[in-house]
mmCIF file of C-alpha atoms in Angstrom:
data_model
loop_
_atom_site.group_PDB
_atom_site.id
_atom_site.type_symbol
_atom_site.label_atom_id
_atom_site.label_comp_id
_atom_site.label_asym_id
_atom_site.label_seq_id
_atom_site.Cartn_x
_atom_site.Cartn_y
_atom_site.Cartn_z
ATOM 1 C CA MET A 17 223.440 87.313 89.802
ATOM 2 C CA SER A 18 224.176 88.179 86.164
ATOM 3 C CA LEU A 19 222.087 86.855 83.300
ATOM 4 C CA LYS A 20 225.101 84.756 82.378
ATOM 5 C CA GLU A 21 225.078 83.281 85.862
ATOM 6 C CA VAL A 22 221.333 82.729 85.715
ATOM 7 C CA GLN A 23 221.824 80.807 82.480
ATOM 8 C CA LYS A 24 224.748 78.909 84.011
ATOM 9 C CA LYS A 25 222.695 77.842 87.026
ATOM 10 C CA VAL A 26 219.955 76.542 84.783
ATOM 11 C CA ASP A 27 222.530 74.754 82.673
ATOM 12 C CA ASP A 28 224.148 73.129 85.710
ATOM 13 C CA TRP A 29 220.754 71.854 86.721
ATOM 14 C CA ALA A 30 219.796 70.730 83.215
ATOM 15 C CA LYS A 31 223.032 68.829 82.677
ATOM 16 C CA GLN A 32 221.937 66.286 85.261
ATOM 17 C CA PHE A 33 219.516 65.014 82.665
ATOM 18 C CA ASN A 34 219.920 63.325 79.358
ATOM 19 C CA PRO A 35 219.183 65.066 77.142
ATOM 20 C CA PRO A 36 219.633 68.250 79.202
ATOM 21 C CA TYR A 37 217.024 70.193 77.244
ATOM 22 C CA TRP A 38 213.682 69.320 75.686
ATOM 23 C CA GLN A 39 212.881 69.948 72.040
ATOM 24 C CA PRO A 40 212.147 73.619 71.227
ATOM 25 C CA LEU A 41 208.386 73.176 70.697
ATOM 26 C CA GLU A 42 208.219 71.176 73.918
ATOM 27 C CA ILE A 43 209.921 74.031 75.770
ATOM 28 C CA MET A 44 207.490 76.415 74.056
ATOM 29 C CA ALA A 45 204.509 74.425 75.328
ATOM 30 C CA ARG A 46 206.046 74.434 78.810
ATOM 31 C CA LEU A 47 206.521 78.186 78.581
ATOM 32 C CA THR A 48 202.858 78.559 77.633
ATOM 33 C CA GLU A 49 201.939 76.476 80.659
ATOM 34 C CA GLU A 50 204.057 78.648 82.964
ATOM 35 C CA VAL A 51 202.631 81.838 81.460
ATOM 36 C CA GLY A 52 199.169 80.423 82.129
ATOM 37 C CA GLU A 53 200.078 79.949 85.782
ATOM 38 C CA LEU A 54 201.226 83.555 85.997
ATOM 39 C CA ALA A 55 197.946 84.667 84.406
ATOM 40 C CA ARG A 56 195.977 82.698 86.984
ATOM 41 C CA GLU A 57 198.005 84.259 89.780
ATOM 42 C CA LEU A 58 197.437 87.785 88.444
ATOM 43 C CA ASN A 59 193.718 87.088 88.151
ATOM 44 C CA HIS A 60 193.769 85.941 91.765
ATOM 45 C CA ILE A 61 195.335 89.211 92.824
ATOM 46 C CA TYR A 62 193.695 91.697 90.461
ATOM 47 C CA GLY A 63 190.798 89.843 88.873
ATOM 48 C CA PRO A 64 187.209 89.399 89.968
ATOM 49 C CA LYS A 65 188.089 87.696 93.248
ATOM 50 C CA LYS A 66 190.889 90.061 94.329
ATOM 51 C CA LYS A 67 192.953 88.716 97.199
ATOM 52 C CA LYS A 68 196.223 90.627 97.244
ATOM 53 C CA SER A 69 198.418 89.467 100.086
ATOM 54 C CA ASN A 70 202.071 88.838 100.823
ATOM 55 C CA GLU A 71 201.435 85.183 100.140
ATOM 56 C CA GLU A 72 200.126 86.004 96.662
ATOM 57 C CA ILE A 73 203.045 88.313 95.866
ATOM 58 C CA LYS A 74 205.424 85.468 96.730
ATOM 59 C CA GLU A 75 203.493 83.236 94.325
ATOM 60 C CA LEU A 76 203.808 85.966 91.712
ATOM 61 C CA GLU A 77 207.586 86.026 92.185
ATOM 62 C CA ASP A 78 207.743 82.265 91.770
ATOM 63 C CA GLU A 79 205.691 82.306 88.582
ATOM 64 C CA ILE A 80 207.829 85.058 87.044
ATOM 65 C CA CYS A 81 210.992 83.116 87.857
ATOM 66 C CA ASP A 82 209.555 79.872 86.454
ATOM 67 C CA ILE A 83 209.102 81.711 83.168
ATOM 68 C CA ILE A 84 212.644 83.111 83.268
ATOM 69 C CA MET A 85 213.910 79.599 83.990
ATOM 70 C CA THR A 86 212.035 78.215 80.985
ATOM 71 C CA LEU A 87 213.372 81.021 78.783
ATOM 72 C CA CYS A 88 216.886 80.143 79.946
ATOM 73 C CA CYS A 89 216.320 76.546 78.853
ATOM 74 C CA LEU A 90 215.356 77.813 75.426
ATOM 75 C CA ALA A 91 218.290 80.238 75.295
ATOM 76 C CA ASN A 92 220.800 77.679 76.557
ATOM 77 C CA SER A 93 219.711 75.017 74.116
ATOM 78 C CA HIS A 94 220.383 77.537 71.335
ATOM 79 C CA GLY A 95 223.681 78.859 72.686
ATOM 80 C CA ILE A 96 222.153 82.318 73.127
ATOM 81 C CA ASP A 97 223.971 84.869 75.298
ATOM 82 C CA LEU A 98 221.155 86.753 77.021
ATOM 83 C CA ASP A 99 223.419 89.495 78.398
ATOM 84 C CA GLU A 100 224.393 90.510 74.916
ATOM 85 C CA ALA A 101 220.878 90.092 73.532
ATOM 86 C CA PHE A 102 219.329 92.103 76.337
ATOM 87 C CA GLU A 103 221.688 95.034 75.705
ATOM 88 C CA ARG A 104 220.274 95.120 72.195
ATOM 89 C CA THR A 105 216.719 95.030 73.553
ATOM 90 C CA VAL A 106 217.336 98.022 75.810
ATOM 91 C CA LYS A 107 218.852 99.966 72.932
ATOM 92 C CA LYS A 108 215.843 99.079 70.783
ATOM 93 C CA LEU A 109 213.473 100.228 73.534
ATOM 94 C CA TYR A 110 214.998 103.684 73.573
ATOM 95 C CA GLU A 111 215.150 103.988 69.829
ATOM 96 C CA ARG A 112 211.894 102.505 68.704
ATOM 97 C CA ASP A 113 209.463 102.554 71.579
ATOM 98 C CA SER A 114 210.263 105.888 73.124
ATOM 99 C CA LYS A 115 207.816 107.627 70.833
ATOM 100 C CA ARG A 116 204.975 105.262 71.518
ATOM 101 C CA PHE A 117 203.521 106.556 74.778
ATOM 102 C CA GLY A 118 202.915 109.934 76.307
ATOM 103 C CA LYS A 119 206.223 110.880 77.893
ATOM 104 C CA LYS A 120 206.229 112.694 81.176
ATOM 105 C CA THR A 121 206.140 116.414 80.737
ATOM 106 C CA VAL A 122 208.416 118.324 83.064
ATOM 107 C CA MET B 22 224.573 92.357 83.639
ATOM 108 C CA SER B 23 222.932 91.209 86.881
ATOM 109 C CA LEU B 24 219.181 90.653 87.162
ATOM 110 C CA LYS B 25 219.143 93.714 89.409
ATOM 111 C CA GLU B 26 220.795 95.709 86.619
ATOM 112 C CA VAL B 27 218.393 94.290 84.064
ATOM 113 C CA GLN B 28 215.507 95.464 86.237
ATOM 114 C CA LYS B 29 217.200 98.843 86.745
ATOM 115 C CA LYS B 30 217.622 99.374 83.005
ATOM 116 C CA VAL B 31 213.961 98.635 82.423
ATOM 117 C CA ASP B 32 213.046 100.955 85.277
ATOM 118 C CA ASP B 33 215.197 103.793 83.896
ATOM 119 C CA TRP B 34 213.415 103.422 80.608
ATOM 120 C CA ALA B 35 209.945 103.136 82.158
ATOM 121 C CA LYS B 36 210.412 106.208 84.328
ATOM 122 C CA GLN B 37 210.320 108.385 81.247
ATOM 123 C CA PHE B 38 206.607 107.703 81.135
ATOM 124 C CA ASN B 39 203.741 108.606 83.363
ATOM 125 C CA PRO B 40 202.674 106.269 84.740
ATOM 126 C CA PRO B 41 205.901 104.280 84.318
ATOM 127 C CA TYR B 42 204.109 100.916 84.311
ATOM 128 C CA TRP B 43 200.812 99.678 82.932
ATOM 129 C CA GLN B 44 198.209 97.951 85.065
ATOM 130 C CA PRO B 45 199.043 94.314 85.935
ATOM 131 C CA LEU B 46 196.426 92.734 83.648
ATOM 132 C CA GLU B 47 197.557 95.025 80.841
ATOM 133 C CA ILE B 48 201.145 93.868 81.340
ATOM 134 C CA MET B 49 199.820 90.292 81.404
ATOM 135 C CA ALA B 50 198.100 90.783 78.034
ATOM 136 C CA ARG B 51 201.318 92.280 76.658
ATOM 137 C CA LEU B 52 203.264 89.294 77.955
ATOM 138 C CA THR B 53 200.813 86.968 76.201
ATOM 139 C CA GLU B 54 201.353 88.933 73.001
ATOM 140 C CA GLU B 55 205.148 88.641 73.320
ATOM 141 C CA VAL B 56 204.908 84.925 74.079
ATOM 142 C CA GLY B 57 202.787 84.576 70.953
ATOM 143 C CA GLU B 58 205.541 86.202 68.916
ATOM 144 C CA LEU B 59 208.073 83.777 70.324
ATOM 145 C CA ALA B 60 205.755 80.890 69.450
ATOM 146 C CA ARG B 61 205.489 82.136 65.871
ATOM 147 C CA GLU B 62 209.254 82.426 65.651
ATOM 148 C CA LEU B 63 209.763 78.891 66.961
ATOM 149 C CA ASN B 64 207.211 77.572 64.484
ATOM 150 C CA HIS B 65 209.137 79.353 61.746
ATOM 151 C CA ILE B 66 212.314 77.612 62.774
ATOM 152 C CA TYR B 67 211.042 74.190 63.845
ATOM 153 C CA GLY B 68 207.480 73.987 62.579
ATOM 154 C CA PRO B 69 206.053 72.842 59.256
ATOM 155 C CA LYS B 70 207.919 75.420 57.211
ATOM 156 C CA LYS B 71 211.343 75.026 58.885
ATOM 157 C CA LYS B 72 213.736 77.806 57.983
ATOM 158 C CA LYS B 73 216.497 77.821 60.587
ATOM 159 C CA SER B 74 219.063 80.494 59.835
ATOM 160 C CA ASN B 75 221.239 82.988 61.681
ATOM 161 C CA GLU B 76 218.624 85.616 60.957
ATOM 162 C CA GLU B 77 215.972 83.494 62.669
ATOM 163 C CA ILE B 78 218.140 82.808 65.716
ATOM 164 C CA LYS B 79 218.611 86.562 66.114
ATOM 165 C CA GLU B 80 214.836 86.974 66.003
ATOM 166 C CA LEU B 81 214.559 84.260 68.626
ATOM 167 C CA GLU B 82 216.969 86.160 70.889
ATOM 168 C CA ASP B 83 214.926 89.316 70.488
ATOM 169 C CA GLU B 84 211.659 87.587 71.310
ATOM 170 C CA ILE B 85 213.117 85.978 74.444
ATOM 171 C CA CYS B 86 214.430 89.348 75.600
ATOM 172 C CA ASP B 87 211.107 91.078 74.906
ATOM 173 C CA ILE B 88 209.513 88.591 77.286
ATOM 174 C CA ILE B 89 212.199 89.165 79.931
ATOM 175 C CA MET B 90 211.645 92.906 79.532
ATOM 176 C CA THR B 91 207.905 92.510 80.061
ATOM 177 C CA LEU B 92 208.498 90.307 83.109
ATOM 178 C CA CYS B 93 210.766 93.033 84.510
ATOM 179 C CA CYS B 94 207.950 95.554 84.101
ATOM 180 C CA LEU B 95 205.709 93.281 86.116
ATOM 181 C CA ALA B 96 208.405 92.641 88.735
ATOM 182 C CA ASN B 97 209.368 96.313 89.012
ATOM 183 C CA SER B 98 205.807 97.494 89.399
ATOM 184 C CA HIS B 99 205.517 95.098 92.351
ATOM 185 C CA GLY B 100 208.874 95.866 93.941
ATOM 186 C CA ILE B 101 210.026 92.311 93.328
ATOM 187 C CA ASP B 102 213.754 91.521 93.597
ATOM 188 C CA LEU B 103 214.320 88.908 90.894
ATOM 189 C CA ASP B 104 217.843 88.012 92.063
ATOM 190 C CA GLU B 105 216.486 86.870 95.384
ATOM 191 C CA ALA B 106 213.435 85.203 93.856
ATOM 192 C CA PHE B 107 215.494 83.357 91.274
ATOM 193 C CA GLU B 108 217.772 81.904 93.953
ATOM 194 C CA ARG B 109 214.662 80.383 95.458
ATOM 195 C CA THR B 110 213.631 78.994 92.079
ATOM 196 C CA VAL B 111 216.960 77.273 91.565
ATOM 197 C CA LYS B 112 216.771 75.753 95.025
ATOM 198 C CA LYS B 113 213.225 74.567 94.281
ATOM 199 C CA LEU B 114 214.380 73.030 91.000
ATOM 200 C CA TYR B 115 216.911 70.856 92.758
ATOM 201 C CA GLU B 116 214.586 69.855 95.535
ATOM 202 C CA ARG B 117 211.326 69.319 93.748
ATOM 203 C CA ASP B 118 212.018 68.630 90.124
ATOM 204 C CA SER B 119 215.100 66.500 90.390
ATOM 205 C CA LYS B 120 212.991 63.365 90.679
ATOM 206 C CA ARG B 121 210.797 64.149 87.712
ATOM 207 C CA PHE B 122 212.877 63.036 84.758
ATOM 208 C CA GLY B 123 215.243 60.234 84.013
ATOM 209 C CA LYS B 124 218.569 61.415 85.355
ATOM 210 C CA LYS B 125 221.708 60.599 83.462
ATOM 211 C CA THR B 126 223.161 57.340 84.553
ATOM 212 C CA VAL B 127 226.898 57.345 84.894
ATOM 213 C CA MET C 28 174.818 72.306 68.649
ATOM 214 C CA SER C 29 175.263 75.497 66.632
ATOM 215 C CA LEU C 30 177.765 78.180 67.618
ATOM 216 C CA LYS C 31 174.756 80.323 68.496
ATOM 217 C CA GLU C 32 173.550 77.577 70.824
ATOM 218 C CA VAL C 33 177.015 77.170 72.304
ATOM 219 C CA GLN C 34 177.041 80.887 73.059
ATOM 220 C CA LYS C 35 173.505 80.688 74.443
ATOM 221 C CA LYS C 36 174.416 77.854 76.808
ATOM 222 C CA VAL C 37 177.348 79.820 78.133
ATOM 223 C CA ASP C 38 175.130 82.879 78.504
ATOM 224 C CA ASP C 39 172.483 80.929 80.411
ATOM 225 C CA TRP C 40 175.152 79.778 82.786
ATOM 226 C CA ALA C 41 176.781 83.188 83.116
ATOM 227 C CA LYS C 42 173.510 84.940 83.835
ATOM 228 C CA GLN C 43 173.339 83.205 87.192
ATOM 229 C CA PHE C 44 176.071 85.566 88.312
ATOM 230 C CA ASN C 45 176.236 89.254 88.833
ATOM 231 C CA PRO C 46 177.898 90.560 86.821
ATOM 232 C CA PRO C 47 177.520 87.670 84.349
ATOM 233 C CA TYR C 48 180.909 88.324 82.709
ATOM 234 C CA TRP C 49 184.303 89.401 83.981
ATOM 235 C CA GLN C 50 186.163 92.388 82.613
ATOM 236 C CA PRO C 51 187.800 91.778 79.199
ATOM 237 C CA LEU C 52 191.392 91.685 80.481
ATOM 238 C CA GLU C 53 190.297 89.342 83.257
ATOM 239 C CA ILE C 54 188.742 87.015 80.679
ATOM 240 C CA MET C 55 191.954 87.328 78.661
ATOM 241 C CA ALA C 56 194.038 86.236 81.651
ATOM 242 C CA ARG C 57 191.656 83.318 82.193
ATOM 243 C CA LEU C 58 192.000 82.372 78.536
ATOM 244 C CA THR C 59 195.790 82.405 78.918
ATOM 245 C CA GLU C 60 195.434 80.123 81.930
ATOM 246 C CA GLU C 61 193.241 77.697 79.989
ATOM 247 C CA VAL C 62 195.609 77.734 77.022
ATOM 248 C CA GLY C 63 198.413 76.922 79.442
ATOM 249 C CA GLU C 64 196.481 73.881 80.635
ATOM 250 C CA LEU C 65 196.045 72.705 77.070
ATOM 251 C CA ALA C 66 199.777 73.174 76.494
ATOM 252 C CA ARG C 67 200.558 71.055 79.540
ATOM 253 C CA GLU C 68 198.195 68.364 78.337
ATOM 254 C CA LEU C 69 199.775 68.305 74.863
ATOM 255 C CA ASN C 70 203.227 68.086 76.417
ATOM 256 C CA HIS C 71 201.986 65.147 78.461
ATOM 257 C CA ILE C 72 200.853 63.382 75.335
ATOM 258 C CA TYR C 73 203.519 64.415 72.823
ATOM 259 C CA GLY C 74 206.328 65.932 74.886
ATOM 260 C CA PRO C 75 209.334 64.365 76.568
ATOM 261 C CA LYS C 76 207.290 62.070 78.787
ATOM 262 C CA LYS C 77 204.803 60.836 76.150
ATOM 263 C CA LYS C 78 201.841 59.042 77.630
ATOM 264 C CA LYS C 79 199.117 59.005 75.002
ATOM 265 C CA SER C 80 196.056 57.203 76.266
ATOM 266 C CA ASN C 81 192.285 57.444 76.063
ATOM 267 C CA GLU C 82 192.346 59.193 79.415
ATOM 268 C CA GLU C 83 194.687 61.849 78.035
ATOM 269 C CA ILE C 84 192.597 62.376 74.902
ATOM 270 C CA LYS C 85 189.582 62.989 77.122
ATOM 271 C CA GLU C 86 191.601 65.587 79.032
ATOM 272 C CA LEU C 87 192.544 67.146 75.712
ATOM 273 C CA GLU C 88 188.870 67.424 74.763
ATOM 274 C CA ASP C 89 188.099 69.103 78.073
ATOM 275 C CA GLU C 90 190.893 71.622 77.711
ATOM 276 C CA ILE C 91 189.829 72.538 74.171
ATOM 277 C CA CYS C 92 186.246 73.051 75.335
ATOM 278 C CA ASP C 93 187.347 75.156 78.317
ATOM 279 C CA ILE C 94 189.027 77.481 75.848
ATOM 280 C CA ILE C 95 185.933 77.607 73.625
ATOM 281 C CA MET C 96 183.856 78.365 76.713
ATOM 282 C CA THR C 97 186.156 81.240 77.679
ATOM 283 C CA LEU C 98 186.049 82.592 74.125
ATOM 284 C CA CYS C 99 182.248 82.492 74.303
ATOM 285 C CA CYS C 100 182.376 84.596 77.478
ATOM 286 C CA LEU C 101 184.453 87.153 75.627
ATOM 287 C CA ALA C 102 182.200 87.040 72.566
ATOM 288 C CA ASN C 103 178.990 87.213 74.580
ATOM 289 C CA SER C 104 180.147 90.143 76.663
ATOM 290 C CA HIS C 105 180.768 92.001 73.387
ATOM 291 C CA GLY C 106 177.563 90.957 71.638
ATOM 292 C CA ILE C 107 179.579 89.094 69.011
ATOM 293 C CA ASP C 108 177.766 86.597 66.758
ATOM 294 C CA LEU C 109 180.316 83.834 66.246
ATOM 295 C CA ASP C 110 178.353 82.095 63.486
ATOM 296 C CA GLU C 111 178.583 85.171 61.326
ATOM 297 C CA ALA C 112 182.189 85.889 62.275
ATOM 298 C CA PHE C 113 183.273 82.321 61.610
ATOM 299 C CA GLU C 114 181.793 82.402 58.096
ATOM 300 C CA ARG C 115 184.088 85.329 57.432
ATOM 301 C CA THR C 116 187.059 83.412 58.852
ATOM 302 C CA VAL C 117 186.452 80.449 56.552
ATOM 303 C CA LYS C 118 186.193 82.756 53.552
ATOM 304 C CA LYS C 119 189.431 84.460 54.600
ATOM 305 C CA LEU C 120 191.133 81.068 54.942
ATOM 306 C CA TYR C 121 190.376 80.180 51.357
ATOM 307 C CA GLU C 122 191.300 83.570 49.985
ATOM 308 C CA ARG C 123 194.370 84.459 51.973
ATOM 309 C CA ASP C 124 195.906 81.287 53.323
ATOM 310 C CA SER C 125 195.376 78.951 50.434
ATOM 311 C CA LYS C 126 198.661 79.987 48.849
ATOM 312 C CA ARG C 127 200.697 79.567 51.998
ATOM 313 C CA PHE C 128 201.390 75.847 52.101
ATOM 314 C CA GLY C 129 202.218 73.229 49.591
ATOM 315 C CA LYS C 130 198.879 72.088 48.256
ATOM 316 C CA LYS C 131 198.320 68.467 47.480
ATOM 317 C CA THR C 132 199.158 67.617 43.928
ATOM 318 C CA VAL C 133 196.745 65.284 42.248
ATOM 319 C CA MET D 3 176.414 76.536 61.976
ATOM 320 C CA SER D 4 176.865 73.619 64.378
ATOM 321 C CA LEU D 5 180.205 72.793 65.974
ATOM 322 C CA LYS D 6 180.227 69.702 63.777
ATOM 323 C CA GLU D 7 179.809 71.918 60.720
ATOM 324 C CA VAL D 8 182.501 74.287 61.983
ATOM 325 C CA GLN D 9 184.850 71.328 62.284
ATOM 326 C CA LYS D 10 183.778 70.059 58.852
ATOM 327 C CA LYS D 11 184.495 73.415 57.207
ATOM 328 C CA VAL D 12 187.959 73.477 58.716
ATOM 329 C CA ASP D 13 188.503 69.896 57.620
ATOM 330 C CA ASP D 14 187.406 70.645 54.046
ATOM 331 C CA TRP D 15 189.897 73.469 53.969
ATOM 332 C CA ALA D 16 192.693 71.451 55.593
ATOM 333 C CA LYS D 17 192.270 68.520 53.229
ATOM 334 C CA GLN D 18 193.615 70.631 50.388
ATOM 335 C CA PHE D 19 197.021 70.234 51.990
ATOM 336 C CA ASN D 20 199.290 67.326 52.550
ATOM 337 C CA PRO D 21 199.451 66.601 55.369
ATOM 338 C CA PRO D 22 196.150 68.294 56.221
ATOM 339 C CA TYR D 23 197.169 69.053 59.813
ATOM 340 C CA TRP D 24 200.408 70.087 61.466
ATOM 341 C CA GLN D 25 201.965 68.173 64.347
ATOM 342 C CA PRO D 26 200.213 68.758 67.708
ATOM 343 C CA LEU D 27 202.982 70.884 69.241
ATOM 344 C CA GLU D 28 203.128 72.925 66.057
ATOM 345 C CA ILE D 29 199.389 73.565 66.294
ATOM 346 C CA MET D 30 199.917 74.437 69.961
ATOM 347 C CA ALA D 31 202.539 77.043 69.043
ATOM 348 C CA ARG D 32 200.186 78.430 66.417
ATOM 349 C CA LEU D 33 197.419 78.613 68.999
ATOM 350 C CA THR D 34 199.744 80.532 71.319
ATOM 351 C CA GLU D 35 200.488 82.931 68.485
ATOM 352 C CA GLU D 36 196.778 83.479 67.811
ATOM 353 C CA VAL D 37 196.063 83.971 71.508
ATOM 354 C CA GLY D 38 198.839 86.560 71.557
ATOM 355 C CA GLU D 39 197.112 88.426 68.741
ATOM 356 C CA LEU D 40 193.860 88.429 70.678
ATOM 357 C CA ALA D 41 195.726 89.760 73.731
ATOM 358 C CA ARG D 42 197.189 92.586 71.660
ATOM 359 C CA GLU D 43 193.753 93.437 70.309
ATOM 360 C CA LEU D 44 192.226 93.501 73.809
ATOM 361 C CA ASN D 45 195.046 95.732 75.027
ATOM 362 C CA HIS D 46 194.327 98.042 72.104
ATOM 363 C CA ILE D 47 190.713 98.292 73.143
ATOM 364 C CA TYR D 48 190.954 98.195 76.941
ATOM 365 C CA GLY D 49 194.618 98.749 77.740
ATOM 366 C CA PRO D 50 196.624 101.923 78.272
ATOM 367 C CA LYS D 51 195.913 103.328 74.829
ATOM 368 C CA LYS D 52 192.159 102.561 74.723
ATOM 369 C CA LYS D 53 190.678 102.931 71.269
ATOM 370 C CA LYS D 54 187.382 101.044 71.228
ATOM 371 C CA SER D 55 185.712 101.341 67.841
ATOM 372 C CA ASN D 56 183.652 99.241 65.469
ATOM 373 C CA GLU D 57 186.833 98.532 63.558
ATOM 374 C CA GLU D 58 188.458 97.134 66.699
ATOM 375 C CA ILE D 59 185.452 94.983 67.580
ATOM 376 C CA LYS D 60 185.627 93.456 64.100
ATOM 377 C CA GLU D 61 189.309 92.686 64.710
ATOM 378 C CA LEU D 62 188.309 91.109 68.009
ATOM 379 C CA GLU D 63 185.801 88.864 66.230
ATOM 380 C CA ASP D 64 188.464 87.782 63.761
ATOM 381 C CA GLU D 65 190.970 86.959 66.468
ATOM 382 C CA ILE D 66 188.441 84.889 68.419
ATOM 383 C CA CYS D 67 187.548 82.950 65.272
ATOM 384 C CA ASP D 68 191.205 82.367 64.397
ATOM 385 C CA ILE D 69 191.570 80.692 67.775
ATOM 386 C CA ILE D 70 188.444 78.577 67.246
ATOM 387 C CA MET D 71 189.794 77.597 63.840
ATOM 388 C CA THR D 72 193.104 76.509 65.366
ATOM 389 C CA LEU D 73 191.290 74.543 68.066
ATOM 390 C CA CYS D 74 189.303 72.791 65.331
ATOM 391 C CA CYS D 75 192.572 71.772 63.659
ATOM 392 C CA LEU D 76 193.689 70.237 66.917
ATOM 393 C CA ALA D 77 190.319 68.561 67.489
ATOM 394 C CA ASN D 78 190.043 67.274 63.922
ATOM 395 C CA SER D 79 193.531 65.826 63.907
ATOM 396 C CA HIS D 80 192.545 63.849 67.014
ATOM 397 C CA GLY D 81 189.090 62.790 65.811
ATOM 398 C CA ILE D 82 187.464 64.758 68.625
ATOM 399 C CA ASP D 83 183.724 65.500 68.421
ATOM 400 C CA LEU D 84 183.415 68.974 69.926
ATOM 401 C CA ASP D 85 179.610 68.888 70.131
ATOM 402 C CA GLU D 86 179.779 65.937 72.455
ATOM 403 C CA ALA D 87 182.733 67.310 74.407
ATOM 404 C CA PHE D 88 181.129 70.690 74.845
ATOM 405 C CA GLU D 89 177.969 69.153 76.306
ATOM 406 C CA ARG D 90 180.206 67.662 78.982
ATOM 407 C CA THR D 91 181.828 71.048 79.595
ATOM 408 C CA VAL D 92 178.489 72.747 80.138
ATOM 409 C CA LYS D 93 177.443 70.036 82.564
ATOM 410 C CA LYS D 94 180.748 70.430 84.406
ATOM 411 C CA LEU D 95 180.239 74.183 84.600
ATOM 412 C CA TYR D 96 176.949 73.789 86.391
ATOM 413 C CA GLU D 97 178.197 71.105 88.722
ATOM 414 C CA ARG D 98 181.643 72.319 89.655
ATOM 415 C CA ASP D 99 181.841 76.015 89.052
ATOM 416 C CA SER D 100 178.415 77.088 90.219
ATOM 417 C CA LYS D 101 179.698 77.462 93.780
ATOM 418 C CA ARG D 102 182.716 79.526 92.861
ATOM 419 C CA PHE D 103 181.345 83.027 92.517
ATOM 420 C CA GLY D 104 178.733 85.099 94.231
ATOM 421 C CA LYS D 105 175.480 84.101 92.619
ATOM 422 C CA LYS D 106 172.889 86.711 91.945
ATOM 423 C CA THR D 107 170.507 87.080 94.814
ATOM 424 C CA VAL D 108 166.933 87.508 93.805
#
């Protein structure tokens, strides 16, 4: 599934509603909520109570995808093409961030 | 670019480093930082100082992609296949959330 | 209740446990979770579904205090005196931020 | 400095501006931004690059207080009395959360 398709699937779903997308700061608050749920899940798995299991990893997957879904809502409501934007991000990573951390020595 | 490819690109980049990925709660803190940058950007555009411009939309794209990149780090370091997981999310959206909001009336 | 007292109350509570405080990145993840709950609450009240009521305002109070409580855990586990630190913040506000927004004209 | 005084100091500062407080979802986005800055600071100190120093702890103090300040904006703009609300939180902690973790054994 390409990023374009991911965005399209979210858009198909959103178009059932009127308006299809919330206001930007409403989507932002929702994103913050979803990120909070991911944080809780990671604390479940790696935090003080540690309970890593297949069940928890599945939850982790769901939380990550809920965030991606919310980001797609934001992108779609701004007409942003994530495929194109992500290419730029990868390029930036190599250019800017490659000096930041200790690279593997051969 | 498919989600699998997106993950692969992040993994190619990460593999330059040793270890390739940070610890989960470190990635979580980074994600929170990136989400904070998106929030600032959205407040720039829609908040009290409102300055929507092409420049700002480009920033918005970058911030969204930085979050996706961080999520890929988390997914990759757990061997999560986002394509598969996202299919489940879309299915869940239709099943669970479709009743939540006022659907368009025809 | 002074900030010192607020911190003391949290410390009294925390000292029941061993260790009294979680690791910093664990507290950070918890903070992110609590902030997510506040975001959800604000979206309930002001977002697409708007349902402002006394009940909701009480929830809002609780969420704000849960965040303050989590911040106190972080501060306490670092021996931070919030009274002193907050004085500095207020000073900074007047110095640095006072030029940022349109001040009231008389 | 009591919580009431903390709120009062923020209010004195805010009243210079018109309007004194931003819209709730704007404050929420600002809070998310501030929380992101705290996350970055904690990753500096405890994350992959670890550089704990007095300088960093001072930064940590500032970030925590920036969050408290933002929470006070939210509380003030809703007429919330944090002293009263926090008393309730402490009570809740003892009642609800006391069973959650392994208590110290004497």
